[in-house]
JSON list of C-alpha atoms in Angstrom, two decimals:
[
{"chain": "A", "resi": 177, "resn": "UNK", "atom": "CA", "xyz": [126.27, 118.17, -29.98]},
{"chain": "A", "resi": 178, "resn": "UNK", "atom": "CA", "xyz": [126.70, 115.82, -33.00]},
{"chain": "A", "resi": 179, "resn": "UNK", "atom": "CA", "xyz": [129.70, 113.59, -33.47]},
{"chain": "A", "resi": 180, "resn": "UNK", "atom": "CA", "xyz": [130.61, 115.14, -36.69]},
{"chain": "A", "resi": 181, "resn": "UNK", "atom": "CA", "xyz": [130.64, 118.67, -35.11]},
{"chain": "A", "resi": 182, "resn": "UNK", "atom": "CA", "xyz": [132.91, 117.48, -32.28]},
{"chain": "A", "resi": 183, "resn": "UNK", "atom": "CA", "xyz": [135.25, 115.88, -35.00]},
{"chain": "A", "resi": 184, "resn": "UNK", "atom": "CA", "xyz": [135.45, 119.15, -36.86]},
{"chain": "A", "resi": 185, "resn": "UNK", "atom": "CA", "xyz": [136.22, 121.22, -33.81]},
{"chain": "A", "resi": 186, "resn": "UNK", "atom": "CA", "xyz": [139.09, 118.91, -32.85]},
{"chain": "A", "resi": 187, "resn": "UNK", "atom": "CA", "xyz": [140.64, 119.28, -36.15]},
{"chain": "A", "resi": 188, "resn": "UNK", "atom": "CA", "xyz": [140.15, 115.85, -37.33]},
{"chain": "A", "resi": 189, "resn": "UNK", "atom": "CA", "xyz": [141.66, 114.18, -34.30]},
{"chain": "A", "resi": 190, "resn": "UNK", "atom": "CA", "xyz": [140.12, 111.02, -33.01]},
{"chain": "A", "resi": 191, "resn": "UNK", "atom": "CA", "xyz": [138.05, 111.84, -29.94]},
{"chain": "A", "resi": 192, "resn": "UNK", "atom": "CA", "xyz": [139.08, 110.16, -26.67]},
{"chain": "A", "resi": 193, "resn": "UNK", "atom": "CA", "xyz": [136.74, 108.43, -24.28]},
{"chain": "A", "resi": 194, "resn": "UNK", "atom": "CA", "xyz": [135.32, 111.14, -21.90]},
{"chain": "A", "resi": 195, "resn": "UNK", "atom": "CA", "xyz": [136.88, 111.04, -18.50]},
{"chain": "A", "resi": 196, "resn": "UNK", "atom": "CA", "xyz": [139.73, 108.66, -19.45]},
{"chain": "A", "resi": 197, "resn": "UNK", "atom": "CA", "xyz": [143.48, 109.69, -19.21]},
{"chain": "A", "resi": 198, "resn": "UNK", "atom": "CA", "xyz": [146.18, 107.70, -20.56]},
{"chain": "A", "resi": 199, "resn": "UNK", "atom": "CA", "xyz": [149.70, 108.28, -19.41]},
{"chain": "A", "resi": 200, "resn": "UNK", "atom": "CA", "xyz": [152.92, 106.51, -20.12]},
{"chain": "A", "resi": 201, "resn": "UNK", "atom": "CA", "xyz": [154.48, 105.44, -16.75]},
{"chain": "A", "resi": 202, "resn": "UNK", "atom": "CA", "xyz": [157.86, 106.91, -15.95]},
{"chain": "A", "resi": 203, "resn": "UNK", "atom": "CA", "xyz": [160.68, 105.29, -14.16]},
{"chain": "A", "resi": 204, "resn": "UNK", "atom": "CA", "xyz": [159.63, 106.92, -10.95]},
{"chain": "A", "resi": 205, "resn": "UNK", "atom": "CA", "xyz": [156.09, 105.88, -11.23]},
{"chain": "A", "resi": 206, "resn": "UNK", "atom": "CA", "xyz": [157.17, 102.29, -11.93]},
{"chain": "A", "resi": 207, "resn": "UNK", "atom": "CA", "xyz": [159.13, 102.19, -8.79]},
{"chain": "A", "resi": 208, "resn": "UNK", "atom": "CA", "xyz": [156.18, 103.55, -6.88]},
{"chain": "A", "resi": 209, "resn": "UNK", "atom": "CA", "xyz": [154.06, 100.78, -8.28]},
{"chain": "A", "resi": 210, "resn": "UNK", "atom": "CA", "xyz": [156.59, 98.17, -7.35]},
{"chain": "A", "resi": 211, "resn": "UNK", "atom": "CA", "xyz": [156.82, 99.62, -3.88]},
{"chain": "A", "resi": 212, "resn": "UNK", "atom": "CA", "xyz": [153.13, 99.61, -3.54]},
{"chain": "A", "resi": 213, "resn": "UNK", "atom": "CA", "xyz": [153.08, 95.94, -4.44]},
{"chain": "A", "resi": 214, "resn": "UNK", "atom": "CA", "xyz": [155.70, 95.14, -1.98]},
{"chain": "A", "resi": 215, "resn": "UNK", "atom": "CA", "xyz": [153.98, 97.03, 0.77]},
{"chain": "A", "resi": 216, "resn": "UNK", "atom": "CA", "xyz": [150.74, 95.19, 0.03]},
{"chain": "A", "resi": 217, "resn": "UNK", "atom": "CA", "xyz": [152.48, 91.86, 0.34]},
{"chain": "A", "resi": 218, "resn": "UNK", "atom": "CA", "xyz": [154.10, 92.82, 3.59]},
{"chain": "A", "resi": 219, "resn": "UNK", "atom": "CA", "xyz": [150.69, 93.79, 4.97]},
{"chain": "A", "resi": 220, "resn": "UNK", "atom": "CA", "xyz": [149.22, 90.52, 3.93]},
{"chain": "A", "resi": 221, "resn": "UNK", "atom": "CA", "xyz": [152.05, 88.59, 5.54]},
{"chain": "A", "resi": 222, "resn": "UNK", "atom": "CA", "xyz": [152.92, 90.53, 8.80]},
{"chain": "A", "resi": 223, "resn": "UNK", "atom": "CA", "xyz": [149.78, 92.64, 9.49]},
{"chain": "A", "resi": 224, "resn": "UNK", "atom": "CA", "xyz": [151.00, 95.74, 7.73]},
{"chain": "A", "resi": 225, "resn": "UNK", "atom": "CA", "xyz": [154.21, 97.91, 7.56]},
{"chain": "A", "resi": 226, "resn": "UNK", "atom": "CA", "xyz": [152.43, 100.83, 9.32]},
{"chain": "A", "resi": 227, "resn": "UNK", "atom": "CA", "xyz": [151.14, 98.69, 12.15]},
{"chain": "A", "resi": 228, "resn": "UNK", "atom": "CA", "xyz": [154.49, 97.14, 12.86]},
{"chain": "A", "resi": 229, "resn": "UNK", "atom": "CA", "xyz": [156.11, 100.57, 13.16]},
{"chain": "A", "resi": 230, "resn": "UNK", "atom": "CA", "xyz": [153.45, 101.84, 15.46]},
{"chain": "A", "resi": 231, "resn": "UNK", "atom": "CA", "xyz": [154.00, 98.81, 17.73]},
{"chain": "A", "resi": 232, "resn": "UNK", "atom": "CA", "xyz": [157.66, 99.44, 17.86]},
{"chain": "A", "resi": 233, "resn": "UNK", "atom": "CA", "xyz": [157.21, 103.08, 18.78]},
{"chain": "A", "resi": 234, "resn": "UNK", "atom": "CA", "xyz": [154.55, 102.31, 21.54]},
{"chain": "A", "resi": 235, "resn": "UNK", "atom": "CA", "xyz": [156.78, 99.74, 23.22]},
{"chain": "A", "resi": 236, "resn": "UNK", "atom": "CA", "xyz": [158.50, 101.38, 26.14]},
{"chain": "A", "resi": 237, "resn": "UNK", "atom": "CA", "xyz": [162.28, 100.96, 26.50]},
{"chain": "A", "resi": 238, "resn": "UNK", "atom": "CA", "xyz": [163.74, 99.16, 29.41]},
{"chain": "A", "resi": 239, "resn": "UNK", "atom": "CA", "xyz": [165.21, 102.42, 30.83]},
{"chain": "A", "resi": 240, "resn": "UNK", "atom": "CA", "xyz": [161.94, 104.24, 30.81]},
{"chain": "A", "resi": 241, "resn": "UNK", "atom": "CA", "xyz": [160.01, 101.38, 32.49]},
{"chain": "A", "resi": 242, "resn": "UNK", "atom": "CA", "xyz": [162.39, 101.15, 35.35]},
{"chain": "A", "resi": 243, "resn": "UNK", "atom": "CA", "xyz": [161.43, 102.81, 38.61]},
{"chain": "A", "resi": 244, "resn": "UNK", "atom": "CA", "xyz": [163.71, 105.52, 39.95]},
{"chain": "A", "resi": 245, "resn": "UNK", "atom": "CA", "xyz": [166.11, 104.38, 42.50]},
{"chain": "A", "resi": 246, "resn": "UNK", "atom": "CA", "xyz": [165.53, 105.37, 46.09]},
{"chain": "A", "resi": 247, "resn": "UNK", "atom": "CA", "xyz": [167.96, 108.02, 47.43]},
{"chain": "A", "resi": 248, "resn": "UNK", "atom": "CA", "xyz": [168.94, 107.95, 51.09]},
{"chain": "A", "resi": 249, "resn": "UNK", "atom": "CA", "xyz": [168.51, 111.21, 53.03]},
{"chain": "A", "resi": 250, "resn": "UNK", "atom": "CA", "xyz": [166.13, 112.89, 50.70]},
{"chain": "A", "resi": 251, "resn": "UNK", "atom": "CA", "xyz": [162.57, 114.21, 51.45]},
{"chain": "A", "resi": 252, "resn": "UNK", "atom": "CA", "xyz": [160.49, 115.34, 54.26]},
{"chain": "A", "resi": 253, "resn": "UNK", "atom": "CA", "xyz": [159.73, 111.89, 55.40]},
{"chain": "A", "resi": 254, "resn": "UNK", "atom": "CA", "xyz": [163.40, 111.20, 55.96]},
{"chain": "A", "resi": 255, "resn": "UNK", "atom": "CA", "xyz": [163.88, 114.48, 57.79]},
{"chain": "A", "resi": 256, "resn": "UNK", "atom": "CA", "xyz": [161.08, 113.50, 60.16]},
{"chain": "A", "resi": 257, "resn": "UNK", "atom": "CA", "xyz": [162.76, 110.18, 60.89]},
{"chain": "A", "resi": 258, "resn": "UNK", "atom": "CA", "xyz": [166.13, 111.70, 61.43]},
{"chain": "A", "resi": 259, "resn": "UNK", "atom": "CA", "xyz": [164.54, 114.22, 63.87]},
{"chain": "A", "resi": 260, "resn": "UNK", "atom": "CA", "xyz": [162.88, 111.47, 66.01]},
{"chain": "A", "resi": 261, "resn": "UNK", "atom": "CA", "xyz": [165.90, 109.32, 66.16]},
{"chain": "A", "resi": 262, "resn": "UNK", "atom": "CA", "xyz": [167.91, 112.28, 67.26]},
{"chain": "A", "resi": 263, "resn": "UNK", "atom": "CA", "xyz": [165.55, 112.81, 70.11]},
{"chain": "A", "resi": 264, "resn": "UNK", "atom": "CA", "xyz": [165.91, 109.31, 71.37]},
{"chain": "A", "resi": 265, "resn": "UNK", "atom": "CA", "xyz": [169.32, 110.18, 72.95]},
{"chain": "A", "resi": 266, "resn": "UNK", "atom": "CA", "xyz": [172.14, 112.81, 72.77]},
{"chain": "A", "resi": 267, "resn": "UNK", "atom": "CA", "xyz": [172.63, 111.77, 69.06]},
{"chain": "A", "resi": 268, "resn": "UNK", "atom": "CA", "xyz": [173.84, 114.15, 66.44]},
{"chain": "A", "resi": 269, "resn": "UNK", "atom": "CA", "xyz": [172.18, 114.32, 62.96]},
{"chain": "A", "resi": 270, "resn": "UNK", "atom": "CA", "xyz": [175.25, 112.47, 61.66]},
{"chain": "A", "resi": 271, "resn": "UNK", "atom": "CA", "xyz": [174.84, 109.77, 64.24]},
{"chain": "A", "resi": 272, "resn": "UNK", "atom": "CA", "xyz": [171.08, 109.41, 63.67]},
{"chain": "A", "resi": 273, "resn": "UNK", "atom": "CA", "xyz": [171.65, 109.08, 59.86]},
{"chain": "A", "resi": 274, "resn": "UNK", "atom": "CA", "xyz": [174.23, 106.39, 60.43]},
{"chain": "A", "resi": 275, "resn": "UNK", "atom": "CA", "xyz": [171.56, 104.49, 62.66]},
{"chain": "A", "resi": 276, "resn": "UNK", "atom": "CA", "xyz": [169.00, 104.72, 59.98]},
{"chain": "A", "resi": 277, "resn": "UNK", "atom": "CA", "xyz": [171.53, 103.40, 57.37]},
{"chain": "A", "resi": 278, "resn": "UNK", "atom": "CA", "xyz": [172.09, 100.36, 59.53]},
{"chain": "A", "resi": 279, "resn": "UNK", "atom": "CA", "xyz": [168.53, 99.81, 60.49]},
{"chain": "A", "resi": 280, "resn": "UNK", "atom": "CA", "xyz": [167.17, 99.91, 56.83]},
{"chain": "A", "resi": 281, "resn": "UNK", "atom": "CA", "xyz": [169.89, 98.24, 54.96]},
{"chain": "A", "resi": 282, "resn": "UNK", "atom": "CA", "xyz": [171.72, 101.17, 53.40]},
{"chain": "A", "resi": 283, "resn": "UNK", "atom": "CA", "xyz": [175.19, 100.27, 54.74]},
{"chain": "A", "resi": 284, "resn": "UNK", "atom": "CA", "xyz": [176.73, 96.85, 55.55]},
{"chain": "A", "resi": 285, "resn": "UNK", "atom": "CA", "xyz": [174.68, 93.72, 55.08]},
{"chain": "A", "resi": 286, "resn": "UNK", "atom": "CA", "xyz": [176.34, 91.62, 57.69]},
{"chain": "A", "resi": 287, "resn": "UNK", "atom": "CA", "xyz": [173.16, 91.71, 59.73]},
{"chain": "A", "resi": 288, "resn": "UNK", "atom": "CA", "xyz": [170.42, 91.96, 57.25]},
{"chain": "A", "resi": 289, "resn": "UNK", "atom": "CA", "xyz": [171.96, 89.70, 54.57]},
{"chain": "A", "resi": 290, "resn": "UNK", "atom": "CA", "xyz": [169.71, 91.22, 51.83]},
{"chain": "A", "resi": 291, "resn": "UNK", "atom": "CA", "xyz": [166.46, 90.60, 53.76]},
{"chain": "A", "resi": 292, "resn": "UNK", "atom": "CA", "xyz": [166.35, 94.36, 54.04]},
{"chain": "A", "resi": 293, "resn": "UNK", "atom": "CA", "xyz": [168.11, 96.40, 51.29]},
{"chain": "A", "resi": 294, "resn": "UNK", "atom": "CA", "xyz": [167.81, 100.30, 50.92]},
{"chain": "A", "resi": 295, "resn": "UNK", "atom": "CA", "xyz": [164.40, 100.40, 52.52]},
{"chain": "A", "resi": 296, "resn": "UNK", "atom": "CA", "xyz": [162.98, 103.91, 52.80]},
{"chain": "A", "resi": 297, "resn": "UNK", "atom": "CA", "xyz": [162.48, 104.63, 56.64]},
{"chain": "A", "resi": 298, "resn": "UNK", "atom": "CA", "xyz": [158.92, 105.42, 57.64]},
{"chain": "A", "resi": 299, "resn": "UNK", "atom": "CA", "xyz": [158.29, 107.48, 60.86]},
{"chain": "A", "resi": 300, "resn": "UNK", "atom": "CA", "xyz": [155.14, 105.60, 61.84]},
{"chain": "A", "resi": 301, "resn": "UNK", "atom": "CA", "xyz": [156.89, 102.30, 61.75]},
{"chain": "A", "resi": 302, "resn": "UNK", "atom": "CA", "xyz": [159.94, 103.60, 63.78]},
{"chain": "A", "resi": 303, "resn": "UNK", "atom": "CA", "xyz": [157.63, 105.06, 66.43]},
{"chain": "A", "resi": 304, "resn": "UNK", "atom": "CA", "xyz": [155.80, 101.85, 66.76]},
{"chain": "A", "resi": 305, "resn": "UNK", "atom": "CA", "xyz": [159.09, 99.93, 67.24]},
{"chain": "A", "resi": 306, "resn": "UNK", "atom": "CA", "xyz": [160.31, 102.31, 69.87]},
{"chain": "A", "resi": 307, "resn": "UNK", "atom": "CA", "xyz": [156.99, 102.17, 71.75]},
{"chain": "A", "resi": 308, "resn": "UNK", "atom": "CA", "xyz": [157.27, 98.23, 71.69]},
{"chain": "A", "resi": 309, "resn": "UNK", "atom": "CA", "xyz": [160.64, 98.68, 73.44]},
{"chain": "A", "resi": 310, "resn": "UNK", "atom": "CA", "xyz": [159.15, 100.84, 76.09]},
{"chain": "A", "resi": 311, "resn": "UNK", "atom": "CA", "xyz": [155.92, 98.85, 76.48]},
{"chain": "A", "resi": 312, "resn": "UNK", "atom": "CA", "xyz": [156.68, 95.17, 76.04]},
{"chain": "A", "resi": 313, "resn": "UNK", "atom": "CA", "xyz": [160.30, 95.62, 76.97]},
{"chain": "A", "resi": 314, "resn": "UNK", "atom": "CA", "xyz": [159.78, 97.84, 79.87]},
{"chain": "A", "resi": 315, "resn": "UNK", "atom": "CA", "xyz": [162.74, 99.96, 78.76]},
{"chain": "A", "resi": 316, "resn": "UNK", "atom": "CA", "xyz": [163.16, 103.61, 80.16]},
{"chain": "A", "resi": 317, "resn": "UNK", "atom": "CA", "xyz": [164.11, 106.31, 77.64]},
{"chain": "A", "resi": 318, "resn": "UNK", "atom": "CA", "xyz": [167.62, 106.12, 78.73]},
{"chain": "A", "resi": 319, "resn": "UNK", "atom": "CA", "xyz": [167.67, 102.36, 78.23]},
{"chain": "A", "resi": 320, "resn": "UNK", "atom": "CA", "xyz": [165.97, 102.96, 74.83]},
{"chain": "A", "resi": 321, "resn": "UNK", "atom": "CA", "xyz": [168.83, 105.17, 73.86]},
{"chain": "A", "resi": 322, "resn": "UNK", "atom": "CA", "xyz": [171.40, 102.65, 74.90]},
{"chain": "A", "resi": 323, "resn": "UNK", "atom": "CA", "xyz": [169.72, 99.87, 73.01]},
{"chain": "A", "resi": 324, "resn": "UNK", "atom": "CA", "xyz": [169.45, 101.95, 69.83]},
{"chain": "A", "resi": 325, "resn": "UNK", "atom": "CA", "xyz": [173.03, 103.19, 69.99]},
{"chain": "A", "resi": 326, "resn": "UNK", "atom": "CA", "xyz": [174.36, 99.64, 70.50]},
{"chain": "A", "resi": 327, "resn": "UNK", "atom": "CA", "xyz": [171.98, 97.92, 68.09]},
{"chain": "A", "resi": 328, "resn": "UNK", "atom": "CA", "xyz": [170.55, 100.35, 65.59]},
{"chain": "A", "resi": 329, "resn": "UNK", "atom": "CA", "xyz": [169.15, 97.58, 63.50]},
{"chain": "A", "resi": 330, "resn": "UNK", "atom": "CA", "xyz": [166.39, 97.32, 66.21]},
{"chain": "A", "resi": 331, "resn": "UNK", "atom": "CA", "xyz": [164.56, 100.24, 64.41]},
{"chain": "A", "resi": 332, "resn": "UNK", "atom": "CA", "xyz": [164.28, 98.08, 61.29]},
{"chain": "A", "resi": 333, "resn": "UNK", "atom": "CA", "xyz": [162.80, 95.08, 63.17]},
{"chain": "A", "resi": 334, "resn": "UNK", "atom": "CA", "xyz": [158.88, 94.71, 63.07]},
{"chain": "A", "resi": 335, "resn": "UNK", "atom": "CA", "xyz": [157.22, 95.82, 66.28]},
{"chain": "A", "resi": 336, "resn": "UNK", "atom": "CA", "xyz": [155.58, 92.27, 66.47]},
{"chain": "A", "resi": 337, "resn": "UNK", "atom": "CA", "xyz": [158.97, 90.64, 66.41]},
{"chain": "A", "resi": 338, "resn": "UNK", "atom": "CA", "xyz": [160.29, 92.82, 69.20]},
{"chain": "A", "resi": 339, "resn": "UNK", "atom": "CA", "xyz": [157.24, 91.92, 71.45]},
{"chain": "A", "resi": 340, "resn": "UNK", "atom": "CA", "xyz": [157.53, 88.23, 70.55]},
{"chain": "A", "resi": 341, "resn": "UNK", "atom": "CA", "xyz": [161.34, 88.13, 71.50]},
{"chain": "A", "resi": 342, "resn": "UNK", "atom": "CA", "xyz": [160.65, 89.92, 74.69]},
{"chain": "A", "resi": 343, "resn": "UNK", "atom": "CA", "xyz": [157.94, 87.35, 75.64]},
{"chain": "A", "resi": 344, "resn": "UNK", "atom": "CA", "xyz": [160.36, 84.55, 74.59]},
{"chain": "A", "resi": 345, "resn": "UNK", "atom": "CA", "xyz": [163.03, 85.74, 76.91]},
{"chain": "A", "resi": 346, "resn": "UNK", "atom": "CA", "xyz": [160.70, 86.06, 79.82]},
{"chain": "A", "resi": 347, "resn": "UNK", "atom": "CA", "xyz": [159.25, 82.56, 79.25]},
{"chain": "A", "resi": 348, "resn": "UNK", "atom": "CA", "xyz": [162.44, 80.71, 78.38]},
{"chain": "A", "resi": 349, "resn": "UNK", "atom": "CA", "xyz": [164.89, 82.37, 80.84]},
{"chain": "A", "resi": 350, "resn": "UNK", "atom": "CA", "xyz": [162.55, 83.17, 83.61]},
{"chain": "A", "resi": 351, "resn": "UNK", "atom": "CA", "xyz": [163.48, 86.91, 83.79]},
{"chain": "A", "resi": 352, "resn": "UNK", "atom": "CA", "xyz": [161.23, 89.78, 84.48]},
{"chain": "A", "resi": 353, "resn": "UNK", "atom": "CA", "xyz": [161.37, 93.51, 85.69]},
{"chain": "A", "resi": 354, "resn": "UNK", "atom": "CA", "xyz": [164.70, 94.96, 86.20]},
{"chain": "A", "resi": 355, "resn": "UNK", "atom": "CA", "xyz": [166.48, 91.73, 85.32]},
{"chain": "A", "resi": 356, "resn": "UNK", "atom": "CA", "xyz": [164.72, 91.65, 81.94]},
{"chain": "A", "resi": 357, "resn": "UNK", "atom": "CA", "xyz": [165.48, 95.23, 81.07]},
{"chain": "A", "resi": 358, "resn": "UNK", "atom": "CA", "xyz": [169.13, 94.81, 82.22]},
{"chain": "A", "resi": 359, "resn": "UNK", "atom": "CA", "xyz": [169.35, 91.94, 79.99]},
{"chain": "A", "resi": 360, "resn": "UNK", "atom": "CA", "xyz": [167.93, 93.76, 76.98]},
{"chain": "A", "resi": 361, "resn": "UNK", "atom": "CA", "xyz": [170.37, 96.59, 77.47]},
{"chain": "A", "resi": 362, "resn": "UNK", "atom": "CA", "xyz": [173.37, 94.22, 77.68]},
{"chain": "A", "resi": 363, "resn": "UNK", "atom": "CA", "xyz": [172.39, 92.00, 74.83]},
{"chain": "A", "resi": 364, "resn": "UNK", "atom": "CA", "xyz": [170.05, 94.08, 72.59]},
{"chain": "A", "resi": 365, "resn": "UNK", "atom": "CA", "xyz": [170.69, 91.79, 69.60]},
{"chain": "A", "resi": 366, "resn": "UNK", "atom": "CA", "xyz": [168.26, 89.23, 71.07]},
{"chain": "A", "resi": 367, "resn": "UNK", "atom": "CA", "xyz": [165.39, 91.53, 70.05]},
{"chain": "A", "resi": 368, "resn": "UNK", "atom": "CA", "xyz": [166.00, 90.72, 66.45]},
{"chain": "A", "resi": 369, "resn": "UNK", "atom": "CA", "xyz": [166.38, 87.06, 66.62]},
{"chain": "A", "resi": 370, "resn": "UNK", "atom": "CA", "xyz": [164.53, 84.92, 64.13]},
{"chain": "A", "resi": 371, "resn": "UNK", "atom": "CA", "xyz": [165.91, 81.39, 64.40]},
{"chain": "A", "resi": 372, "resn": "UNK", "atom": "CA", "xyz": [166.77, 78.80, 66.91]},
{"chain": "A", "resi": 373, "resn": "UNK", "atom": "CA", "xyz": [168.88, 76.21, 65.10]},
{"chain": "A", "resi": 374, "resn": "UNK", "atom": "CA", "xyz": [169.60, 74.16, 68.37]},
{"chain": "A", "resi": 375, "resn": "UNK", "atom": "CA", "xyz": [173.15, 73.45, 67.16]},
{"chain": "A", "resi": 376, "resn": "UNK", "atom": "CA", "xyz": [172.26, 72.56, 63.61]},
{"chain": "A", "resi": 377, "resn": "UNK", "atom": "CA", "xyz": [173.50, 75.68, 61.93]},
{"chain": "A", "resi": 378, "resn": "UNK", "atom": "CA", "xyz": [171.28, 77.19, 59.26]},
{"chain": "A", "resi": 379, "resn": "UNK", "atom": "CA", "xyz": [173.46, 80.12, 58.40]},
{"chain": "A", "resi": 380, "resn": "UNK", "atom": "CA", "xyz": [171.80, 82.95, 60.40]},
{"chain": "A", "resi": 381, "resn": "UNK", "atom": "CA", "xyz": [174.18, 82.87, 63.34]},
{"chain": "A", "resi": 382, "resn": "UNK", "atom": "CA", "xyz": [173.86, 86.64, 63.91]},
{"chain": "A", "resi": 383, "resn": "UNK", "atom": "CA", "xyz": [170.11, 86.27, 64.50]},
{"chain": "A", "resi": 384, "resn": "UNK", "atom": "CA", "xyz": [170.01, 82.90, 66.24]},
{"chain": "A", "resi": 385, "resn": "UNK", "atom": "CA", "xyz": [169.11, 82.22, 69.88]},
{"chain": "A", "resi": 386, "resn": "UNK", "atom": "CA", "xyz": [172.06, 79.72, 70.18]},
{"chain": "A", "resi": 387, "resn": "UNK", "atom": "CA", "xyz": [174.29, 82.88, 70.60]},
{"chain": "A", "resi": 388, "resn": "UNK", "atom": "CA", "xyz": [172.24, 84.09, 73.62]}
]
């Protein structure tokens, strides 16, 4: 179509360039332009507003990253330990629970001194320790019951430590057989000893051979 014909149909108005729209920016659009400029500046300086927000949202809070606290007395594993300890002697469920608390650091810390704190009892470990008392220590079932009742922390001592201490008593004090078992029943605390300060105190008196 000729230019003169386009001019006539538009009523004499000056034709605008095809595909170009001219709009006067309003106050809102000016603010949007300013925000866009600020946003581009922030992106250039700090890696982008959107990226920073995403990083903050992805970062876990301290409370969500913390492992749930152990609870004494819950779960099938605990019930199995409770049943086993109850069978070691004429112990009620309450007595067996108190023994497990002492053995695994859920009660007083006068013995463990934070070396063992709120540890979850494991049946296999307890069975191994009782077997060490029967094997290396030569204790009968009745004697095991007496040792556990007098010194429940023995259930929390590693089986290897129990065996080593029995061997130490035999070698150092020249006792075997009935004399050895009688000594262990009378002074079961020696089964958990870990130091021999030889008079130069190291602060572990309740687990020291000097007291023997």
